[in-house]
Short mmCIF file of C-alpha atoms and ligand atoms in Angstrom, two decimals:
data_model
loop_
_atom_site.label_atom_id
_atom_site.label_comp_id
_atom_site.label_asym_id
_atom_site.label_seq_id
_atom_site.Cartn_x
_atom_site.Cartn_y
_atom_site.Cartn_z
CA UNK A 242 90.67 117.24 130.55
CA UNK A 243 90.74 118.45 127.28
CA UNK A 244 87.78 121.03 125.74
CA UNK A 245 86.73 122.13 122.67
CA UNK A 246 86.75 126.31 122.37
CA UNK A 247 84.04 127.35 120.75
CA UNK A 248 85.82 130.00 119.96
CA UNK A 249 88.93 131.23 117.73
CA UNK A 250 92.67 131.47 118.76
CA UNK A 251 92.76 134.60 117.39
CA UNK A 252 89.92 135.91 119.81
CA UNK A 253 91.48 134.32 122.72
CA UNK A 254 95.14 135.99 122.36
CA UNK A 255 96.80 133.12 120.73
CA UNK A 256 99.24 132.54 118.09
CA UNK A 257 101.36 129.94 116.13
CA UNK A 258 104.88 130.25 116.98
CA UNK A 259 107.43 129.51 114.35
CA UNK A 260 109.36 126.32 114.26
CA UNK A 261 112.20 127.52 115.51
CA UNK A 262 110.58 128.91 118.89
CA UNK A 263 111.43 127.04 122.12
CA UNK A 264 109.34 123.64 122.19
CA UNK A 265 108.19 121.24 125.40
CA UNK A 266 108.87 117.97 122.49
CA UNK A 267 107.92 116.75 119.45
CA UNK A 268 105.05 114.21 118.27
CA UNK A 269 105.54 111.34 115.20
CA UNK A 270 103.67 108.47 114.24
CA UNK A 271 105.24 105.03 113.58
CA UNK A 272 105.20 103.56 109.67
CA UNK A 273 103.58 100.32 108.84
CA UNK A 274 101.27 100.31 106.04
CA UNK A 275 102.99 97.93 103.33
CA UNK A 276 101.68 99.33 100.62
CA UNK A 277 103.05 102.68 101.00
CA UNK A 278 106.45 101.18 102.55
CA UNK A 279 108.59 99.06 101.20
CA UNK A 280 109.57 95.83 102.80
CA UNK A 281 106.60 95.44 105.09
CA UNK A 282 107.89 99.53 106.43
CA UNK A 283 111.04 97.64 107.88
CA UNK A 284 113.40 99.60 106.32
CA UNK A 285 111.02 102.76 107.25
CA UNK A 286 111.21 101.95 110.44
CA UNK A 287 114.92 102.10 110.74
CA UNK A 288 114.94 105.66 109.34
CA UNK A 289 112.40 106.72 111.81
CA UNK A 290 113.87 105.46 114.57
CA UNK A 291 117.12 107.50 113.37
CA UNK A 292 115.46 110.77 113.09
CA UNK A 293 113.78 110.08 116.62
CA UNK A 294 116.66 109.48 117.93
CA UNK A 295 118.57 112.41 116.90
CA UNK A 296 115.64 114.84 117.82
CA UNK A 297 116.23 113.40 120.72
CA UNK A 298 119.40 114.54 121.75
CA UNK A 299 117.66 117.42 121.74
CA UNK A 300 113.88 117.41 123.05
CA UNK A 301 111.60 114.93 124.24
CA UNK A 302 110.09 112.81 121.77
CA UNK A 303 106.93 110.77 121.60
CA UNK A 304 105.82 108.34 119.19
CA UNK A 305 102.38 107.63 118.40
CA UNK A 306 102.06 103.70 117.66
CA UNK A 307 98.68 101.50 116.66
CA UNK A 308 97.95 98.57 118.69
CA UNK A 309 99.79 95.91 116.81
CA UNK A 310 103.10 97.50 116.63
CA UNK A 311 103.36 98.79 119.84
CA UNK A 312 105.89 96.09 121.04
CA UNK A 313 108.08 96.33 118.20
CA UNK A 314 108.40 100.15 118.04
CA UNK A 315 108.99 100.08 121.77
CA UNK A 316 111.68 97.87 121.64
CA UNK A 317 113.40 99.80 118.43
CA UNK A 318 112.83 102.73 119.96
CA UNK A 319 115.48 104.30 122.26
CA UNK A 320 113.92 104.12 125.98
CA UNK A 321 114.01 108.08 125.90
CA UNK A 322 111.43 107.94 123.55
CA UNK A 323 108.02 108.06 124.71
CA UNK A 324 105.62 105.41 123.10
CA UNK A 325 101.52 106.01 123.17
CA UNK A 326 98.86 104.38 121.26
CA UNK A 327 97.51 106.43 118.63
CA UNK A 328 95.49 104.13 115.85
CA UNK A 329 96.67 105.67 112.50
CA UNK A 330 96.10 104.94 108.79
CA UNK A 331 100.28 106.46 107.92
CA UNK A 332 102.85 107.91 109.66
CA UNK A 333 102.60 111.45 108.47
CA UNK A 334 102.38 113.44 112.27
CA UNK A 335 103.12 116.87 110.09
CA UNK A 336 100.09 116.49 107.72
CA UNK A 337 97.39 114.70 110.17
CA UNK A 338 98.71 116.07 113.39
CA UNK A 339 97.45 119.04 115.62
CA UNK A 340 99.12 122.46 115.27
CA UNK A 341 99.76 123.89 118.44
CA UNK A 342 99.15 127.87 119.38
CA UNK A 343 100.31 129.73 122.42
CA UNK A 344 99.58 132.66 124.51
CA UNK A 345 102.43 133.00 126.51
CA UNK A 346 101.19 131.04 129.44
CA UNK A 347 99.63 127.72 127.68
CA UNK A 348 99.23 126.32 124.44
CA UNK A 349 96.30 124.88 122.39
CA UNK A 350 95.64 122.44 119.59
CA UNK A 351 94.69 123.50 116.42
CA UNK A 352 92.51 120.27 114.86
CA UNK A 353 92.26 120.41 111.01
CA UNK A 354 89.93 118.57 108.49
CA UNK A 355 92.59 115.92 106.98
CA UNK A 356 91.52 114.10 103.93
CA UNK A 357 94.64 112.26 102.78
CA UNK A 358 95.87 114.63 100.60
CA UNK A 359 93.34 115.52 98.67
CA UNK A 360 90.23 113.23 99.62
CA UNK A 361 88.03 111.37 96.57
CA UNK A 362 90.09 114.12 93.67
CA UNK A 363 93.34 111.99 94.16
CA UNK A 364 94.13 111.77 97.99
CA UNK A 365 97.04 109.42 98.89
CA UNK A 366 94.72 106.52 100.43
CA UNK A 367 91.37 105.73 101.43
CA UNK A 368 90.40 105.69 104.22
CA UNK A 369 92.08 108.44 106.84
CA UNK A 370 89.47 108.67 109.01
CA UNK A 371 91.90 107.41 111.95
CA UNK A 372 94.05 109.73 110.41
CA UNK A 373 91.40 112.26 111.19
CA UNK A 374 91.47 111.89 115.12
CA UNK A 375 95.15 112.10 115.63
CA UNK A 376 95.69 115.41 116.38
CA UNK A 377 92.02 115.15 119.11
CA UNK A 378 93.94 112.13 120.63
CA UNK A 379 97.54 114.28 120.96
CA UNK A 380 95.15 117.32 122.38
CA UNK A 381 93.96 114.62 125.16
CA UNK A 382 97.06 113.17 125.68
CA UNK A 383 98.82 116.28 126.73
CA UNK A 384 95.40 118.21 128.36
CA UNK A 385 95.65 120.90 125.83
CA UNK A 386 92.00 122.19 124.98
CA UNK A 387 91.44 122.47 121.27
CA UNK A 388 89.60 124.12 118.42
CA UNK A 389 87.96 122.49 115.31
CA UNK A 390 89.11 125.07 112.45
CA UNK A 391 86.40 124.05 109.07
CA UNK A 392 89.44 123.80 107.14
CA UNK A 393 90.80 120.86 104.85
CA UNK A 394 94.51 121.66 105.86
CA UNK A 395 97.80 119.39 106.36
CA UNK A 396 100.69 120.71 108.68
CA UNK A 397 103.14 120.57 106.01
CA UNK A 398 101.76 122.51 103.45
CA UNK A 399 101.96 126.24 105.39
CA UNK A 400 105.02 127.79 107.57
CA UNK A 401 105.35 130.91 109.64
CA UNK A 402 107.27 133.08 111.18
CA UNK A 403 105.94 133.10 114.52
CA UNK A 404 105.15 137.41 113.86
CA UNK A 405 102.29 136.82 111.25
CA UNK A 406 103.77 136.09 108.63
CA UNK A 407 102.08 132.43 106.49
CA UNK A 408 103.69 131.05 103.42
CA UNK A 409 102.00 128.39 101.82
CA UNK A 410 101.48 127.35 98.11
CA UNK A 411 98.43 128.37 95.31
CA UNK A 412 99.06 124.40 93.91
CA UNK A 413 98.13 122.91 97.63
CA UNK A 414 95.92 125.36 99.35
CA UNK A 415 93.94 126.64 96.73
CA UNK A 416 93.61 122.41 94.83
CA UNK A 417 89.88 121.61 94.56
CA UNK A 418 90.63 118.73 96.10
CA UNK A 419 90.82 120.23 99.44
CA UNK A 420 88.59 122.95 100.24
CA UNK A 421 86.43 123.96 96.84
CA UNK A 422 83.66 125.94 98.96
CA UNK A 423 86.51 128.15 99.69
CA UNK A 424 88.22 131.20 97.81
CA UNK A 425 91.33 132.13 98.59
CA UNK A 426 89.98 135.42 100.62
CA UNK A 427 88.31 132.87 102.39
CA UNK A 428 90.91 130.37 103.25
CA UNK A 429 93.24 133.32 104.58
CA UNK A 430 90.56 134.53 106.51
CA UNK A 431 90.30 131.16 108.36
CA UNK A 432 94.05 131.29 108.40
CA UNK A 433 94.02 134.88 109.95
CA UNK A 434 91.47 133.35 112.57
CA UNK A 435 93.09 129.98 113.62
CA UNK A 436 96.83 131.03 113.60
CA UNK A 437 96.91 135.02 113.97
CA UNK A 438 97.86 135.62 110.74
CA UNK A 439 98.29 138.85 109.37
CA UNK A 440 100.60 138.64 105.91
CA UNK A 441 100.31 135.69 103.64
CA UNK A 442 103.40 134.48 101.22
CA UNK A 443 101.92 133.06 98.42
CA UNK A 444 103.99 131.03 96.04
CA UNK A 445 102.84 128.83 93.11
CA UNK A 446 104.29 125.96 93.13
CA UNK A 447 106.21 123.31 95.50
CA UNK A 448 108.52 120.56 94.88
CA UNK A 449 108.28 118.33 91.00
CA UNK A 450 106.57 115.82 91.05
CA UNK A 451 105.67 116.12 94.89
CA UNK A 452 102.65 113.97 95.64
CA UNK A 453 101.53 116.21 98.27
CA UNK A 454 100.37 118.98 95.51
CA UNK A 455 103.18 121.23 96.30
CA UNK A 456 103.61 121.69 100.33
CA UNK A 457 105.74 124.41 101.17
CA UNK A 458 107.74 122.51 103.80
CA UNK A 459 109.03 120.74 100.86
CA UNK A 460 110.38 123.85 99.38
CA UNK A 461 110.51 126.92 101.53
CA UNK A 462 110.75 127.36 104.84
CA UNK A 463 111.30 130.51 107.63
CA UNK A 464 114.93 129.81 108.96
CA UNK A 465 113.98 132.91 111.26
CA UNK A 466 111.86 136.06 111.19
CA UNK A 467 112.21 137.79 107.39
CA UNK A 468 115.17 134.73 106.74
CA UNK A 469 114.19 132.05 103.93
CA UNK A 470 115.40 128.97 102.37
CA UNK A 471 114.44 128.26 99.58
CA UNK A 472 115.42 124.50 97.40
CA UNK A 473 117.21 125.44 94.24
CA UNK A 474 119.04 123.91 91.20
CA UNK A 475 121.60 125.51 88.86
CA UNK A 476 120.26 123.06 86.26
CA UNK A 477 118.10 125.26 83.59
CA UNK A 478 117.11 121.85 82.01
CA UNK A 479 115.87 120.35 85.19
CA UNK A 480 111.67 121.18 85.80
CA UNK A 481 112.66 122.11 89.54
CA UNK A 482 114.34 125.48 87.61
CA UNK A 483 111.38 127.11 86.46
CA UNK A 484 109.28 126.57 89.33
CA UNK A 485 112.09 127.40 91.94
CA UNK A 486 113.37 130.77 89.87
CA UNK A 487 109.40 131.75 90.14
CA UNK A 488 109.36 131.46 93.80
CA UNK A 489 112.57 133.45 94.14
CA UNK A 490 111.08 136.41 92.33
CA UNK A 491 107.75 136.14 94.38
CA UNK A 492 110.04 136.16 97.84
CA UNK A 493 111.94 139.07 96.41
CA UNK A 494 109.28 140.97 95.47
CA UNK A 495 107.44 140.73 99.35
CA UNK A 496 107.59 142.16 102.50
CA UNK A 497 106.40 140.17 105.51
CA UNK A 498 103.99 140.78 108.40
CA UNK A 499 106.55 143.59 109.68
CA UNK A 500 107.50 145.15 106.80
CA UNK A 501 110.67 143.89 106.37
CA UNK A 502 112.26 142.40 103.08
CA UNK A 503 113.20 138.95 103.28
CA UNK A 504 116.78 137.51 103.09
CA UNK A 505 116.34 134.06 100.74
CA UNK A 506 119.42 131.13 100.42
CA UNK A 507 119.39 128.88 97.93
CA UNK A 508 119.63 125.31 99.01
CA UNK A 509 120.79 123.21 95.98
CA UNK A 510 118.66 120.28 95.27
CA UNK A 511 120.17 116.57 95.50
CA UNK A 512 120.48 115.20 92.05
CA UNK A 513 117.36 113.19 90.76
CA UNK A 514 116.47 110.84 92.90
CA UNK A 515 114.40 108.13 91.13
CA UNK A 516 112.97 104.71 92.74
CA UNK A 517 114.79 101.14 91.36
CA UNK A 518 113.62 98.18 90.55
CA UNK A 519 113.74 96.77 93.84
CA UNK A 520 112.50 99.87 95.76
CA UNK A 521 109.27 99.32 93.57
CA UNK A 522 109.12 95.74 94.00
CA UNK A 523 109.05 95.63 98.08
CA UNK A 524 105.63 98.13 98.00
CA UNK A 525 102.64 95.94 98.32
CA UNK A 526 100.36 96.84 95.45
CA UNK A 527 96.72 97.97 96.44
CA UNK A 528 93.84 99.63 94.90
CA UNK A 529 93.56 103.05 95.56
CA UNK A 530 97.19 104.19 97.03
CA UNK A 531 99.54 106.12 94.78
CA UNK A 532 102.13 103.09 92.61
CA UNK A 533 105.80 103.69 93.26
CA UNK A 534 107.18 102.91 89.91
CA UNK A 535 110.90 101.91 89.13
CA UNK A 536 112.59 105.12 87.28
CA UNK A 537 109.91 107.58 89.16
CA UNK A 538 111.42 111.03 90.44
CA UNK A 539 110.90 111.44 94.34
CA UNK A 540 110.47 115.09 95.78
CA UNK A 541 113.88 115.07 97.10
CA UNK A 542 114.64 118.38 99.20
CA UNK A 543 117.09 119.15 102.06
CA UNK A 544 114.29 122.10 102.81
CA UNK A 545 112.32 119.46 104.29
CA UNK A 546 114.68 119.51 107.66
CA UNK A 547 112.78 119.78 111.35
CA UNK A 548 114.02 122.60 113.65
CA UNK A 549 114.48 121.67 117.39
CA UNK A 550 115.75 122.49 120.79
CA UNK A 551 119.42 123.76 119.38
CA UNK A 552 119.07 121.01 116.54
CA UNK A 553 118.21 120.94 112.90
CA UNK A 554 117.82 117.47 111.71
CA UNK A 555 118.43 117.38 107.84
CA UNK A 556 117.28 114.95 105.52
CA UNK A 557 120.38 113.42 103.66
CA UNK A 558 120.58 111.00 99.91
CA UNK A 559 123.55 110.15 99.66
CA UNK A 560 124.55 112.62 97.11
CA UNK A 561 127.44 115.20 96.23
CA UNK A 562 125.01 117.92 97.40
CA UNK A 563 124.74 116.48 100.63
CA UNK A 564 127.66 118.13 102.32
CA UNK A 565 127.31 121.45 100.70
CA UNK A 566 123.77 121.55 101.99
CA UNK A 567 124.79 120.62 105.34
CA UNK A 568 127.24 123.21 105.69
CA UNK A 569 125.38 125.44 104.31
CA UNK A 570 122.28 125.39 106.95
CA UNK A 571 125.07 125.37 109.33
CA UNK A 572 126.22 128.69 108.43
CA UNK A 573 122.91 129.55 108.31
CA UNK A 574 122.16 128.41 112.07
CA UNK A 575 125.33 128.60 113.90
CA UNK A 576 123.06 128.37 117.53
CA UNK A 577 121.96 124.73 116.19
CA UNK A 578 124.06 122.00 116.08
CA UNK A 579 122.98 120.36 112.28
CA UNK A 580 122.09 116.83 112.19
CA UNK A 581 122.04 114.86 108.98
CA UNK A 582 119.99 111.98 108.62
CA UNK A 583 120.09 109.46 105.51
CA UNK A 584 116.34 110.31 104.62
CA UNK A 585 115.88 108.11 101.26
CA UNK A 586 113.63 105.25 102.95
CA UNK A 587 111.41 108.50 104.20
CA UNK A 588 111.52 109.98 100.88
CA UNK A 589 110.42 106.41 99.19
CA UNK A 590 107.38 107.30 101.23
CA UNK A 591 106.49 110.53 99.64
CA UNK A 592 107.71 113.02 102.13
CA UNK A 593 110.87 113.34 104.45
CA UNK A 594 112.07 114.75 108.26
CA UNK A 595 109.85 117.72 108.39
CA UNK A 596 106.53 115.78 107.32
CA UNK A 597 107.24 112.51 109.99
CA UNK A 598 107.39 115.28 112.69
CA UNK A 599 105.36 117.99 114.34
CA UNK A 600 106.37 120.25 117.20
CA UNK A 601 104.86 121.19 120.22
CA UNK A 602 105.92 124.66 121.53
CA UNK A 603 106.76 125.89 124.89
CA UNK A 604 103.83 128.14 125.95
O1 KQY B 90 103.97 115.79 104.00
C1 KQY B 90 104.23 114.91 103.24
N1 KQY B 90 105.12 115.07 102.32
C2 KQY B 90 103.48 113.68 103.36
C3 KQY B 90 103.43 112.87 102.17
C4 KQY B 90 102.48 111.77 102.37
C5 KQY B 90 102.67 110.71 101.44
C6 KQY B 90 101.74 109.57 101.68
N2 KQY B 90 102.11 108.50 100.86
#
């Protein structure tokens, strides 16, 4: 059984715990669509079955699968990883997925509004009304009741800290092509309601160029309670400067939901990563999805990493930064062991590791 609460979260005693908190597994969806990924999502698939695989080491994982690839992702799959059918338009489990709360005892499902990114005012595809169900099916799947928040939100584009503190970006949550009814009073309210949220982090901007309208998983993230990384490039000339230096002042200028000043590291950016010739060639071209253009500039961000059971999986490009970044969130989380994952055929997709994946907490 799984119920709707006609109720809020907040009301009931429950709260979103932070990525890092102790989780029962962790949900994905399996890539397909050809016009989003290139080589009929072959190459896609490979990278996903990487990442599930190393979360797996880790946690349990479960892949959610439509009908007509359920054979093939089962038998590319590693047998530890669960498969279920889940129709889907994409593969994006972060963005169209549920986001679990807790109490201490059980968890719950909160079920956004999802509309692709931004719906009819440039969303990513049309339509994502399967999309739209996922995170009712995972609430069903695993008995969790759920609530229906009146909110156009996507996983990816807030983080907390698990002590009520949100972050999230003006550019994403505050687009009219998500929720133009709302101010931004309103929107944290709703926030404040669904999550028990009590401080919001508001920064401008997210990643260049990122097609998402600037999710904050892409850029910023809680490492722990008042600790932030934040994506970063020493290069004044590069457009990622600006917007990055901005977001440094805002973080140093805050205090979070308990007061405390945050600690921010600067995680340098991988150098430009733009798509070839071929890249752009193997994406079936369709009206009404985003073109991937040879020479375009992909969001590329180790930020966008997935916290689990005593892992980190981080996305890697095959870049001098690489390493440094590695290390880096090492030193940063010397209880995890840090995984890195070559991440470009994600990234060719528009996101990376943390937007393929969505946890599910331990109550
Ligand atoms: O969270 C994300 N970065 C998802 C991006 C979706 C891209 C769809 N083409």
């Amino acid at each position: 059984m799984s119920y709707r609460i006609q109720s809020t979260p907040r009301k009931d005693g429950f709260r979103m715990p932070g990525e890092f908190e102790p989780h029962a597994g962790t949900w994905m969806l399996w890539p397909e669509r050809p016009d989003n990924w290139r080589n009929g999502a072959k190459p896609a698939q490979k990278a996903f079955v990487a990442v599930a695989t190393a979360i797996s080491q880790f946690e349990a994982v479960t892949m959610g699968v439509s009908q007509s690839q359920f054979n093939n992702a089962r038998q590319m799959l590693p047998g530890e990883v669960r498969v279920v059918e889940i129709a889907n338009n994409d593969s994006w489990m972060r963005d169209c997925g549920p986001t679990f709360v807790v109490n201490g005892t059980s968890a719950r499902v909160v079920d956004w509004d999802f509309n692709a990114w931004g719906g009819l005012l440039g969303g990513l595809y049309f339509p994502w009304d399967l999309d739209d169900v996922v995170a009712r099916k995972v609430a069903e799947v695993e008995r969790v009741d759920s609530y229906k928040a009146p909110l156009v939100l996507e996983g990816g584009s807030i983080h907390v800290d698990g002590e009520g503190t949100l972050m999230t970006t003006r550019e994403c949550l505050l687009n009219e092509n998500r929720n133009p009814d709302k101010n931004q009073k309103e929107i944290e309210d709703l926030l404040a309601d669904y999550l028990n949220i009590k401080k919001f982090i508001w920064l401008n901007h997210g990643v260049y160029n990122d097609e998402t309208n600037g999710h904050v998983d892409n850029i910023c993230c809680f490492i722990r309670p008042g600790v932030v990384a934040l994506t970063w490039t020493d290069d004044k000339s590069d457009p990622q400067y600006e917007i990055s230096q901005e977001n440094y002042e805002i973080l140093q200028s805050i205090t979070d939901a308990r007061g405390r000043k945050l600690e921010i590291h600067k995680i340098h950016q991988p150098n430009p990563v733009l798509i070839t010739e071929e890249e752009s060639r193997g994406v079936d071209a369709v009206d009404g999805t985003l073109p991937r253009e040879a020479g375009d500039r992909m969001a590329a961000s180790y930020i966008n990493f997935y916290l689990c059971n005593g892992g980190a999986i981080v996305p890697t490009f095959d870049d001098e930064h690489d390493k440094p970044a590695l290390q880096a969130l090492q030193a940063l989380l010397p209880e995890r062991k840090v995984v890195g994952v070559p991440a470009r055929e994600i990234l060719l997709g528009g996101g990376n590791i943390h937007c393929i994946t969505q946890q599910q907490p331990k109550p």
